[in-house]
């Protein structure tokens, strides 16, 4: 199954930090500002800063009040974003205060719905993720007078004590979001030409670094090298996701060395149904999933299996996906028992044909010669060992 995920690189992090730079003034007459007047002021985090806001007021009581409110939220107190810390406090404050104001200013000047995409990028960085400095970053490839309009809007907010100047960074970006999207699409098309229907892949671009990540489970070394030669100016990062798909002619069914065992097996889920090219598994340590699998005819109802999927699972119940490998686990048959675990599970499925049962645990009671099956809804089924 092909799994193409083109992740928009303009990802806004949940936690965004705020510490920063010293501000300087610029003229407010936008007509006098030309593209080549935006010179590099300094470098922060390896990026060329071309404009700054001035922290014109000493107290920002309105901003402080909102920042304190973040510390009483359950997201902070219950550690949803991580352990409470000074860094996390700053991250959450910038997310709630400077972030929305800066985004609104950019959209007012450049237009909403991706108006900045052809001019530059916008992203957040936070200390919780390891950034040396936190804040919201506005990057422009070829800045013009519109940047001054953004600065004027934001400076008014700083002067009013609504936001701080420090967490807002304005820099010269080497690329625009639109350019990154184009690069991403070109790489995705090239990967798709190498895709033969076995396995899956995803292509995403990082707005901050411009790196294009290719997640896959089928690209061989020579194919990766071919892509690198095809796109010498792109930063490609290959991530193998799980095992590589089986080679042509190689089975994707992993059989046990011994099909039977007297030791209870705890791993895997139970095959509840098989059909031409698909099977349904649920219970045990596996979720309820209907898998597409060309070798489903090699599986039998009741077997305990472990499944390695390829690509994403469709959110339904049962979920739907594609199996890359299916490992058949040894069939548990206690000493002295007439039936094996797989036979018991098959029998339980047959006896409950009108009911979708999910078996969480199977155990055998030798004194009564009875198998006990515990379902996920806490029901208990008993099957006589005969």
Tab-separated table of C-alpha atoms in Angstrom:
chain	number	residue	atom	x	y	z
A	1	UNK	CA	0.000	0.000	0.000
A	2	UNK	CA	1.409	3.365	-0.918
A	3	UNK	CA	1.468	5.755	1.976
A	4	UNK	CA	2.303	9.273	0.819
A	5	UNK	CA	2.440	11.833	3.601
A	6	UNK	CA	3.372	15.297	2.434
A	7	UNK	CA	3.800	17.059	5.732
A	8	UNK	CA	3.497	20.825	5.553
A	9	UNK	CA	6.739	22.094	6.963
A	10	UNK	CA	5.139	25.155	8.500
A	11	UNK	CA	4.460	23.102	11.608
A	12	UNK	CA	3.634	25.209	14.635
A	13	UNK	CA	4.987	23.485	17.733
A	14	UNK	CA	2.761	23.073	20.746
A	15	UNK	CA	5.401	24.545	23.028
A	16	UNK	CA	7.156	27.710	22.060
A	17	UNK	CA	9.794	29.536	24.027
A	18	UNK	CA	10.651	33.173	24.615
A	19	UNK	CA	14.047	34.694	25.295
A	20	UNK	CA	15.817	36.879	22.916
A	21	UNK	CA	17.459	39.843	21.394
A	22	UNK	CA	17.976	43.509	22.066
A	23	UNK	CA	15.724	45.811	20.030
A	24	UNK	CA	16.522	48.705	17.715
A	25	UNK	CA	14.376	51.341	16.043
A	26	UNK	CA	13.515	51.594	12.339
A	27	UNK	CA	11.746	54.358	10.468
A	28	UNK	CA	7.985	53.979	10.236
A	29	UNK	CA	7.795	55.522	6.739
A	30	UNK	CA	7.261	52.328	4.713
A	31	UNK	CA	7.675	54.122	1.403
A	32	UNK	CA	11.331	54.812	2.186
A	33	UNK	CA	12.186	51.185	2.855
A	34	UNK	CA	13.663	49.328	-0.077
A	35	UNK	CA	14.539	45.691	-0.415
A	36	UNK	CA	18.315	46.236	-0.156
A	37	UNK	CA	17.991	48.307	3.007
A	38	UNK	CA	17.415	45.241	5.174
A	39	UNK	CA	20.940	44.554	6.326
A	40	UNK	CA	22.065	41.851	8.725
A	41	UNK	CA	22.064	43.185	12.278
A	42	UNK	CA	23.504	40.092	13.926
A	43	UNK	CA	23.276	36.325	13.883
A	44	UNK	CA	21.159	34.280	16.286
A	45	UNK	CA	21.115	30.520	16.158
A	46	UNK	CA	22.925	30.592	12.825
A	47	UNK	CA	20.298	32.842	11.237
A	48	UNK	CA	20.819	36.374	9.957
A	49	UNK	CA	18.619	38.792	11.889
A	50	UNK	CA	17.524	41.714	9.677
A	51	UNK	CA	15.096	43.561	11.963
A	52	UNK	CA	14.247	43.855	15.642
A	53	UNK	CA	11.527	45.247	17.837
A	54	UNK	CA	12.376	47.616	20.678
A	55	UNK	CA	11.367	46.720	24.223
A	56	UNK	CA	10.018	50.214	24.871
A	57	UNK	CA	8.251	49.616	28.223
A	58	UNK	CA	9.627	48.132	31.414
A	59	UNK	CA	6.375	46.594	32.633
A	60	UNK	CA	3.928	44.455	30.680
A	61	UNK	CA	1.251	43.758	33.261
A	62	UNK	CA	-1.295	42.539	30.724
A	63	UNK	CA	1.236	40.118	29.281
A	64	UNK	CA	2.334	38.983	32.756
A	65	UNK	CA	-1.269	38.201	33.713
A	66	UNK	CA	-1.789	35.968	30.684
A	67	UNK	CA	1.558	34.261	31.279
A	68	UNK	CA	0.574	33.453	34.855
A	69	UNK	CA	-2.737	32.015	33.679
A	70	UNK	CA	-0.807	29.441	31.658
A	71	UNK	CA	0.753	28.113	34.865
A	72	UNK	CA	-2.650	27.228	36.300
A	73	UNK	CA	-3.754	25.277	33.235
A	74	UNK	CA	-4.024	21.505	33.513
A	75	UNK	CA	-1.676	21.185	30.536
A	76	UNK	CA	1.073	22.712	32.678
A	77	UNK	CA	0.233	21.385	36.137
A	78	UNK	CA	-0.323	17.815	34.970
A	79	UNK	CA	2.797	17.764	32.835
A	80	UNK	CA	1.072	17.314	29.495
A	81	UNK	CA	3.896	19.171	27.733
A	82	UNK	CA	6.638	17.917	30.057
A	83	UNK	CA	7.805	18.460	33.606
A	84	UNK	CA	7.109	21.982	34.887
A	85	UNK	CA	10.171	24.193	34.504
A	86	UNK	CA	11.226	27.760	33.812
A	87	UNK	CA	11.818	26.825	30.182
A	88	UNK	CA	8.342	25.342	29.875
A	89	UNK	CA	6.823	28.466	31.423
A	90	UNK	CA	8.481	30.608	28.759
A	91	UNK	CA	7.484	28.217	25.998
A	92	UNK	CA	3.821	28.259	26.985
A	93	UNK	CA	3.766	32.040	27.450
A	94	UNK	CA	5.122	32.680	23.953
A	95	UNK	CA	2.667	30.194	22.486
A	96	UNK	CA	-0.256	31.950	24.118
A	97	UNK	CA	0.883	35.566	23.723
A	98	UNK	CA	3.554	36.526	21.139
A	99	UNK	CA	2.723	33.690	18.759
A	100	UNK	CA	-0.890	34.596	17.923
A	101	UNK	CA	-0.108	38.323	17.741
A	102	UNK	CA	2.807	37.808	15.342
A	103	UNK	CA	0.804	35.451	13.143
A	104	UNK	CA	-2.087	37.911	12.967
A	105	UNK	CA	0.283	40.713	11.990
A	106	UNK	CA	1.843	38.641	9.213
A	107	UNK	CA	-1.554	37.609	7.889
A	108	UNK	CA	-2.804	41.208	7.984
A	109	UNK	CA	0.093	42.351	5.793
A	110	UNK	CA	0.781	39.350	3.565
A	111	UNK	CA	-2.699	37.853	3.536
A	112	UNK	CA	-4.233	34.894	5.294
A	113	UNK	CA	-4.375	31.319	3.965
A	114	UNK	CA	-0.693	30.991	3.202
A	115	UNK	CA	-0.066	34.539	2.039
A	116	UNK	CA	3.486	34.394	3.378
A	117	UNK	CA	4.299	31.112	1.633
A	118	UNK	CA	5.776	32.719	-1.499
A	119	UNK	CA	7.713	35.277	0.525
A	120	UNK	CA	9.260	33.248	3.298
A	121	UNK	CA	8.566	30.985	6.253
A	122	UNK	CA	7.136	31.155	9.742
A	123	UNK	CA	7.817	28.719	12.546
A	124	UNK	CA	8.281	28.336	16.274
A	125	UNK	CA	11.186	26.969	18.269
A	126	UNK	CA	11.082	26.012	21.934
A	127	UNK	CA	13.511	25.267	24.692
A	128	UNK	CA	11.690	22.061	25.615
A	129	UNK	CA	12.828	20.672	22.261
A	130	UNK	CA	16.407	21.739	22.861
A	131	UNK	CA	16.529	25.094	21.080
A	132	UNK	CA	19.178	27.497	22.365
A	133	UNK	CA	16.584	30.260	22.152
A	134	UNK	CA	12.825	30.130	21.955
A	135	UNK	CA	10.335	32.206	20.053
A	136	UNK	CA	8.448	32.758	16.878
A	137	UNK	CA	10.574	33.192	13.760
A	138	UNK	CA	9.498	35.177	10.712
A	139	UNK	CA	11.789	34.490	7.774
A	140	UNK	CA	11.740	36.445	4.499
A	141	UNK	CA	13.789	35.578	1.447
A	142	UNK	CA	13.560	38.994	-0.279
A	143	UNK	CA	12.157	41.412	2.314
A	144	UNK	CA	10.518	44.601	1.086
A	145	UNK	CA	8.467	47.439	2.546
A	146	UNK	CA	5.810	45.050	3.814
A	147	UNK	CA	8.184	43.934	6.526
A	148	UNK	CA	8.122	47.438	7.957
A	149	UNK	CA	4.326	47.239	8.099
A	150	UNK	CA	4.603	44.073	10.167
A	151	UNK	CA	7.142	45.729	12.457
A	152	UNK	CA	4.881	48.760	12.949
A	153	UNK	CA	1.940	46.554	13.973
A	154	UNK	CA	4.039	44.544	16.386
A	155	UNK	CA	5.843	47.541	17.868
A	156	UNK	CA	2.490	49.075	18.798
A	157	UNK	CA	1.693	45.911	20.720
A	158	UNK	CA	5.058	46.068	22.491
A	159	UNK	CA	4.552	49.761	23.340
A	160	UNK	CA	1.142	48.902	24.819
A	161	UNK	CA	2.678	46.225	27.038
A	162	UNK	CA	0.713	43.437	25.364
A	163	UNK	CA	3.726	41.462	24.111
A	164	UNK	CA	7.491	41.311	24.587
A	165	UNK	CA	9.916	42.174	21.809
A	166	UNK	CA	12.473	39.496	22.654
A	167	UNK	CA	10.642	36.312	21.545
A	168	UNK	CA	9.977	37.608	18.012
A	169	UNK	CA	12.811	36.979	15.548
A	170	UNK	CA	12.895	38.342	12.004
A	171	UNK	CA	15.543	36.882	9.718
A	172	UNK	CA	16.540	36.435	6.104
A	173	UNK	CA	15.406	32.977	5.026
A	174	UNK	CA	17.289	31.025	2.338
A	175	UNK	CA	13.999	29.652	1.049
A	176	UNK	CA	10.268	30.236	1.003
A	177	UNK	CA	7.589	27.811	2.083
A	178	UNK	CA	6.387	27.578	-1.507
A	179	UNK	CA	9.862	26.604	-2.679
A	180	UNK	CA	9.985	23.885	-0.035
A	181	UNK	CA	6.612	22.558	-1.172
A	182	UNK	CA	7.857	22.424	-4.774
A	183	UNK	CA	11.000	20.563	-3.721
A	184	UNK	CA	8.943	18.161	-1.649
A	185	UNK	CA	6.635	17.402	-4.566
A	186	UNK	CA	9.556	16.804	-6.940
A	187	UNK	CA	11.162	14.347	-4.548
A	188	UNK	CA	7.839	12.598	-3.896
A	189	UNK	CA	7.316	12.127	-7.616
A	190	UNK	CA	10.812	10.658	-8.019
A	191	UNK	CA	10.271	8.259	-5.109
A	192	UNK	CA	6.937	7.212	-6.567
A	193	UNK	CA	8.665	6.260	-9.809
A	194	UNK	CA	10.799	3.810	-7.801
A	195	UNK	CA	7.797	2.402	-5.938
A	196	UNK	CA	6.634	-0.996	-7.204
A	197	UNK	CA	3.612	-1.415	-4.957
A	198	UNK	CA	5.392	-3.261	-2.170
A	199	UNK	CA	5.816	-1.372	1.083
A	200	UNK	CA	5.119	2.301	1.663
A	201	UNK	CA	6.755	5.697	1.814
A	202	UNK	CA	6.248	9.208	3.099
A	203	UNK	CA	7.862	12.485	2.107
A	204	UNK	CA	7.981	15.543	4.348
A	205	UNK	CA	9.916	18.792	4.428
A	206	UNK	CA	11.240	20.623	7.474
A	207	UNK	CA	10.507	24.337	7.310
A	208	UNK	CA	13.351	25.216	9.651
A	209	UNK	CA	16.193	23.254	8.051
A	210	UNK	CA	14.794	22.713	4.564
A	211	UNK	CA	15.655	19.019	4.931
A	212	UNK	CA	13.430	16.586	3.053
A	213	UNK	CA	12.768	13.380	4.961
A	214	UNK	CA	11.890	10.202	3.097
A	215	UNK	CA	10.398	7.464	5.239
A	216	UNK	CA	10.366	4.107	3.493
A	217	UNK	CA	10.729	0.348	3.778
A	218	UNK	CA	11.739	-0.528	0.219
A	219	UNK	CA	14.435	1.821	-1.100
A	220	UNK	CA	17.718	0.018	-1.640
A	221	UNK	CA	21.074	1.742	-1.233
A	222	UNK	CA	21.540	2.225	-4.954
A	223	UNK	CA	18.065	3.746	-5.250
A	224	UNK	CA	18.839	6.205	-2.465
A	225	UNK	CA	22.085	7.136	-4.188
A	226	UNK	CA	20.158	7.685	-7.417
A	227	UNK	CA	17.844	10.133	-5.655
A	228	UNK	CA	20.787	11.983	-4.131
A	229	UNK	CA	22.351	12.393	-7.569
A	230	UNK	CA	19.020	13.489	-9.014
A	231	UNK	CA	18.666	16.210	-6.352
A	232	UNK	CA	22.232	17.312	-5.515
A	233	UNK	CA	21.076	20.656	-4.105
A	234	UNK	CA	18.508	19.168	-1.725
A	235	UNK	CA	19.204	17.895	1.766
A	236	UNK	CA	17.703	14.406	1.708
A	237	UNK	CA	17.331	12.295	4.821
A	238	UNK	CA	16.339	8.638	4.418
A	239	UNK	CA	14.595	6.916	7.326
A	240	UNK	CA	13.976	3.183	7.070
A	241	UNK	CA	10.693	2.430	8.826
A	242	UNK	CA	10.774	-1.073	10.248
A	243	UNK	CA	11.983	-4.027	8.221
A	244	UNK	CA	12.559	-3.814	4.505
A	245	UNK	CA	9.822	-5.461	2.453
A	246	UNK	CA	10.380	-9.018	1.288
A	247	UNK	CA	12.304	-9.487	-1.931
A	248	UNK	CA	10.355	-10.754	-4.958
A	249	UNK	CA	9.775	-14.492	-4.491
A	250	UNK	CA	10.482	-14.299	-0.761
A	251	UNK	CA	7.602	-15.183	1.574
A	252	UNK	CA	6.308	-12.554	3.984
A	253	UNK	CA	5.085	-15.249	6.362
A	254	UNK	CA	7.532	-16.083	9.155
A	255	UNK	CA	6.943	-19.587	10.453
A	256	UNK	CA	8.099	-20.863	13.852
A	257	UNK	CA	10.918	-23.372	14.207
A	258	UNK	CA	8.524	-25.518	16.234
A	259	UNK	CA	4.802	-25.250	15.559
A	260	UNK	CA	3.807	-26.566	18.985
A	261	UNK	CA	4.801	-25.672	22.536
A	262	UNK	CA	3.779	-26.648	26.070
A	263	UNK	CA	4.673	-23.161	27.313
A	264	UNK	CA	1.956	-20.476	27.237
A	265	UNK	CA	2.533	-17.816	24.570
A	266	UNK	CA	1.808	-14.239	25.645
A	267	UNK	CA	2.727	-12.301	22.515
A	268	UNK	CA	0.676	-11.669	19.393
A	269	UNK	CA	-3.009	-11.542	18.579
A	270	UNK	CA	-5.467	-14.066	17.196
A	271	UNK	CA	-6.464	-14.530	13.581
A	272	UNK	CA	-10.252	-14.179	13.625
A	273	UNK	CA	-10.964	-14.360	9.913
A	274	UNK	CA	-9.197	-14.943	6.615
A	275	UNK	CA	-10.253	-14.298	3.054
A	276	UNK	CA	-8.668	-13.901	-0.345
A	277	UNK	CA	-5.861	-11.403	0.176
A	278	UNK	CA	-6.754	-10.258	3.690
A	279	UNK	CA	-7.137	-11.343	7.295
A	280	UNK	CA	-8.494	-9.965	10.556
A	281	UNK	CA	-6.464	-10.063	13.761
A	282	UNK	CA	-7.421	-8.922	17.264
A	283	UNK	CA	-6.739	-9.521	20.923
A	284	UNK	CA	-3.652	-10.394	22.909
A	285	UNK	CA	-0.987	-7.785	22.233
A	286	UNK	CA	-2.362	-6.840	18.797
A	287	UNK	CA	-5.027	-4.256	18.083
A	288	UNK	CA	-8.117	-5.116	16.072
A	289	UNK	CA	-7.012	-4.624	12.464
A	290	UNK	CA	-8.127	-5.917	9.092
A	291	UNK	CA	-4.964	-6.336	7.023
A	292	UNK	CA	-4.491	-6.570	3.306
A	293	UNK	CA	-1.994	-9.390	2.791
A	294	UNK	CA	-1.364	-11.364	-0.415
A	295	UNK	CA	-0.343	-14.476	1.538
A	296	UNK	CA	-3.393	-14.548	3.795
A	297	UNK	CA	-4.207	-18.041	2.489
A	298	UNK	CA	-1.261	-19.326	4.548
A	299	UNK	CA	-2.947	-18.282	7.782
A	300	UNK	CA	-5.678	-20.110	9.674
A	301	UNK	CA	-8.341	-18.905	12.087
A	302	UNK	CA	-7.258	-19.240	15.708
A	303	UNK	CA	-3.540	-18.844	15.116
A	304	UNK	CA	-1.598	-16.482	17.310
A	305	UNK	CA	0.439	-14.071	15.154
A	306	UNK	CA	2.539	-10.931	15.329
A	307	UNK	CA	2.068	-8.450	12.499
A	308	UNK	CA	4.443	-5.822	11.144
A	309	UNK	CA	2.449	-3.334	9.131
A	310	UNK	CA	3.580	-1.052	6.352
A	311	UNK	CA	2.148	2.424	5.982
A	312	UNK	CA	-0.544	4.065	8.067
A	313	UNK	CA	-3.611	2.397	9.563
A	314	UNK	CA	-7.027	3.752	8.620
A	315	UNK	CA	-8.885	4.940	11.708
A	316	UNK	CA	-11.883	2.665	11.867
A	317	UNK	CA	-12.928	-0.278	13.982
A	318	UNK	CA	-11.441	-2.630	13.235
A	319	UNK	CA	-8.646	-0.505	11.792
A	320	UNK	CA	-7.494	-1.177	8.236
A	321	UNK	CA	-3.964	-1.508	6.956
A	322	UNK	CA	-1.436	-3.545	5.011
A	323	UNK	CA	0.695	-6.255	6.571
A	324	UNK	CA	4.366	-6.385	5.607
A	325	UNK	CA	5.313	-9.489	7.595
A	326	UNK	CA	3.228	-11.931	9.612
A	327	UNK	CA	4.986	-14.110	12.171
A	328	UNK	CA	3.111	-17.268	13.142
A	329	UNK	CA	3.786	-18.078	16.785
A	330	UNK	CA	4.002	-21.618	18.248
A	331	UNK	CA	0.638	-23.171	19.098
A	332	UNK	CA	0.256	-23.695	22.846
A	333	UNK	CA	-0.926	-27.147	23.926
A	334	UNK	CA	-0.457	-27.961	27.636
A	335	UNK	CA	0.723	-31.399	28.603
A	336	UNK	CA	-2.297	-33.718	28.778
A	337	UNK	CA	-4.636	-31.368	26.909
A	338	UNK	CA	-6.668	-32.606	23.954
A	339	UNK	CA	-6.962	-29.231	22.228
A	340	UNK	CA	-4.409	-26.585	21.365
A	341	UNK	CA	-4.905	-22.876	21.910
A	342	UNK	CA	-5.593	-22.222	18.221
A	343	UNK	CA	-8.281	-24.938	18.160
A	344	UNK	CA	-9.911	-23.469	21.254
A	345	UNK	CA	-9.917	-19.967	19.791
A	346	UNK	CA	-11.341	-21.250	16.506
A	347	UNK	CA	-14.059	-23.080	18.415
A	348	UNK	CA	-14.918	-19.939	20.406
A	349	UNK	CA	-15.191	-17.918	17.201
A	350	UNK	CA	-17.484	-20.497	15.632
A	351	UNK	CA	-19.716	-20.604	18.717
A	352	UNK	CA	-19.960	-16.803	18.701
A	353	UNK	CA	-20.290	-16.340	14.952
A	354	UNK	CA	-22.769	-13.490	15.358
A	355	UNK	CA	-20.589	-11.630	17.820
A	356	UNK	CA	-17.237	-9.922	17.211
A	357	UNK	CA	-15.140	-11.223	20.082
A	358	UNK	CA	-11.736	-9.881	21.059
A	359	UNK	CA	-9.845	-12.388	23.183
A	360	UNK	CA	-7.394	-10.813	25.606
A	361	UNK	CA	-6.157	-13.901	27.436
A	362	UNK	CA	-6.364	-17.684	27.159
A	363	UNK	CA	-5.569	-20.121	29.971
A	364	UNK	CA	-6.024	-23.829	30.661
A	365	UNK	CA	-7.304	-25.455	33.864
A	366	UNK	CA	-6.051	-29.088	33.895
A	367	UNK	CA	-8.121	-30.105	36.934
A	368	UNK	CA	-11.414	-29.304	35.191
A	369	UNK	CA	-10.057	-29.814	31.663
A	370	UNK	CA	-11.446	-26.427	30.712
A	371	UNK	CA	-10.049	-23.548	28.704
A	372	UNK	CA	-10.865	-20.036	29.918
A	373	UNK	CA	-10.995	-17.110	27.501
A	374	UNK	CA	-11.154	-13.559	28.867
A	375	UNK	CA	-12.584	-11.028	26.402
A	376	UNK	CA	-11.856	-7.318	26.202
A	377	UNK	CA	-15.347	-6.495	27.491
A	378	UNK	CA	-14.588	-8.557	30.638
A	379	UNK	CA	-16.797	-11.449	29.565
A	380	UNK	CA	-15.439	-14.919	30.230
A	381	UNK	CA	-15.910	-17.882	27.913
A	382	UNK	CA	-15.233	-21.468	28.882
A	383	UNK	CA	-14.456	-24.173	26.356
A	384	UNK	CA	-14.280	-27.830	27.385
A	385	UNK	CA	-11.106	-29.601	26.351
A	386	UNK	CA	-12.643	-32.209	24.103
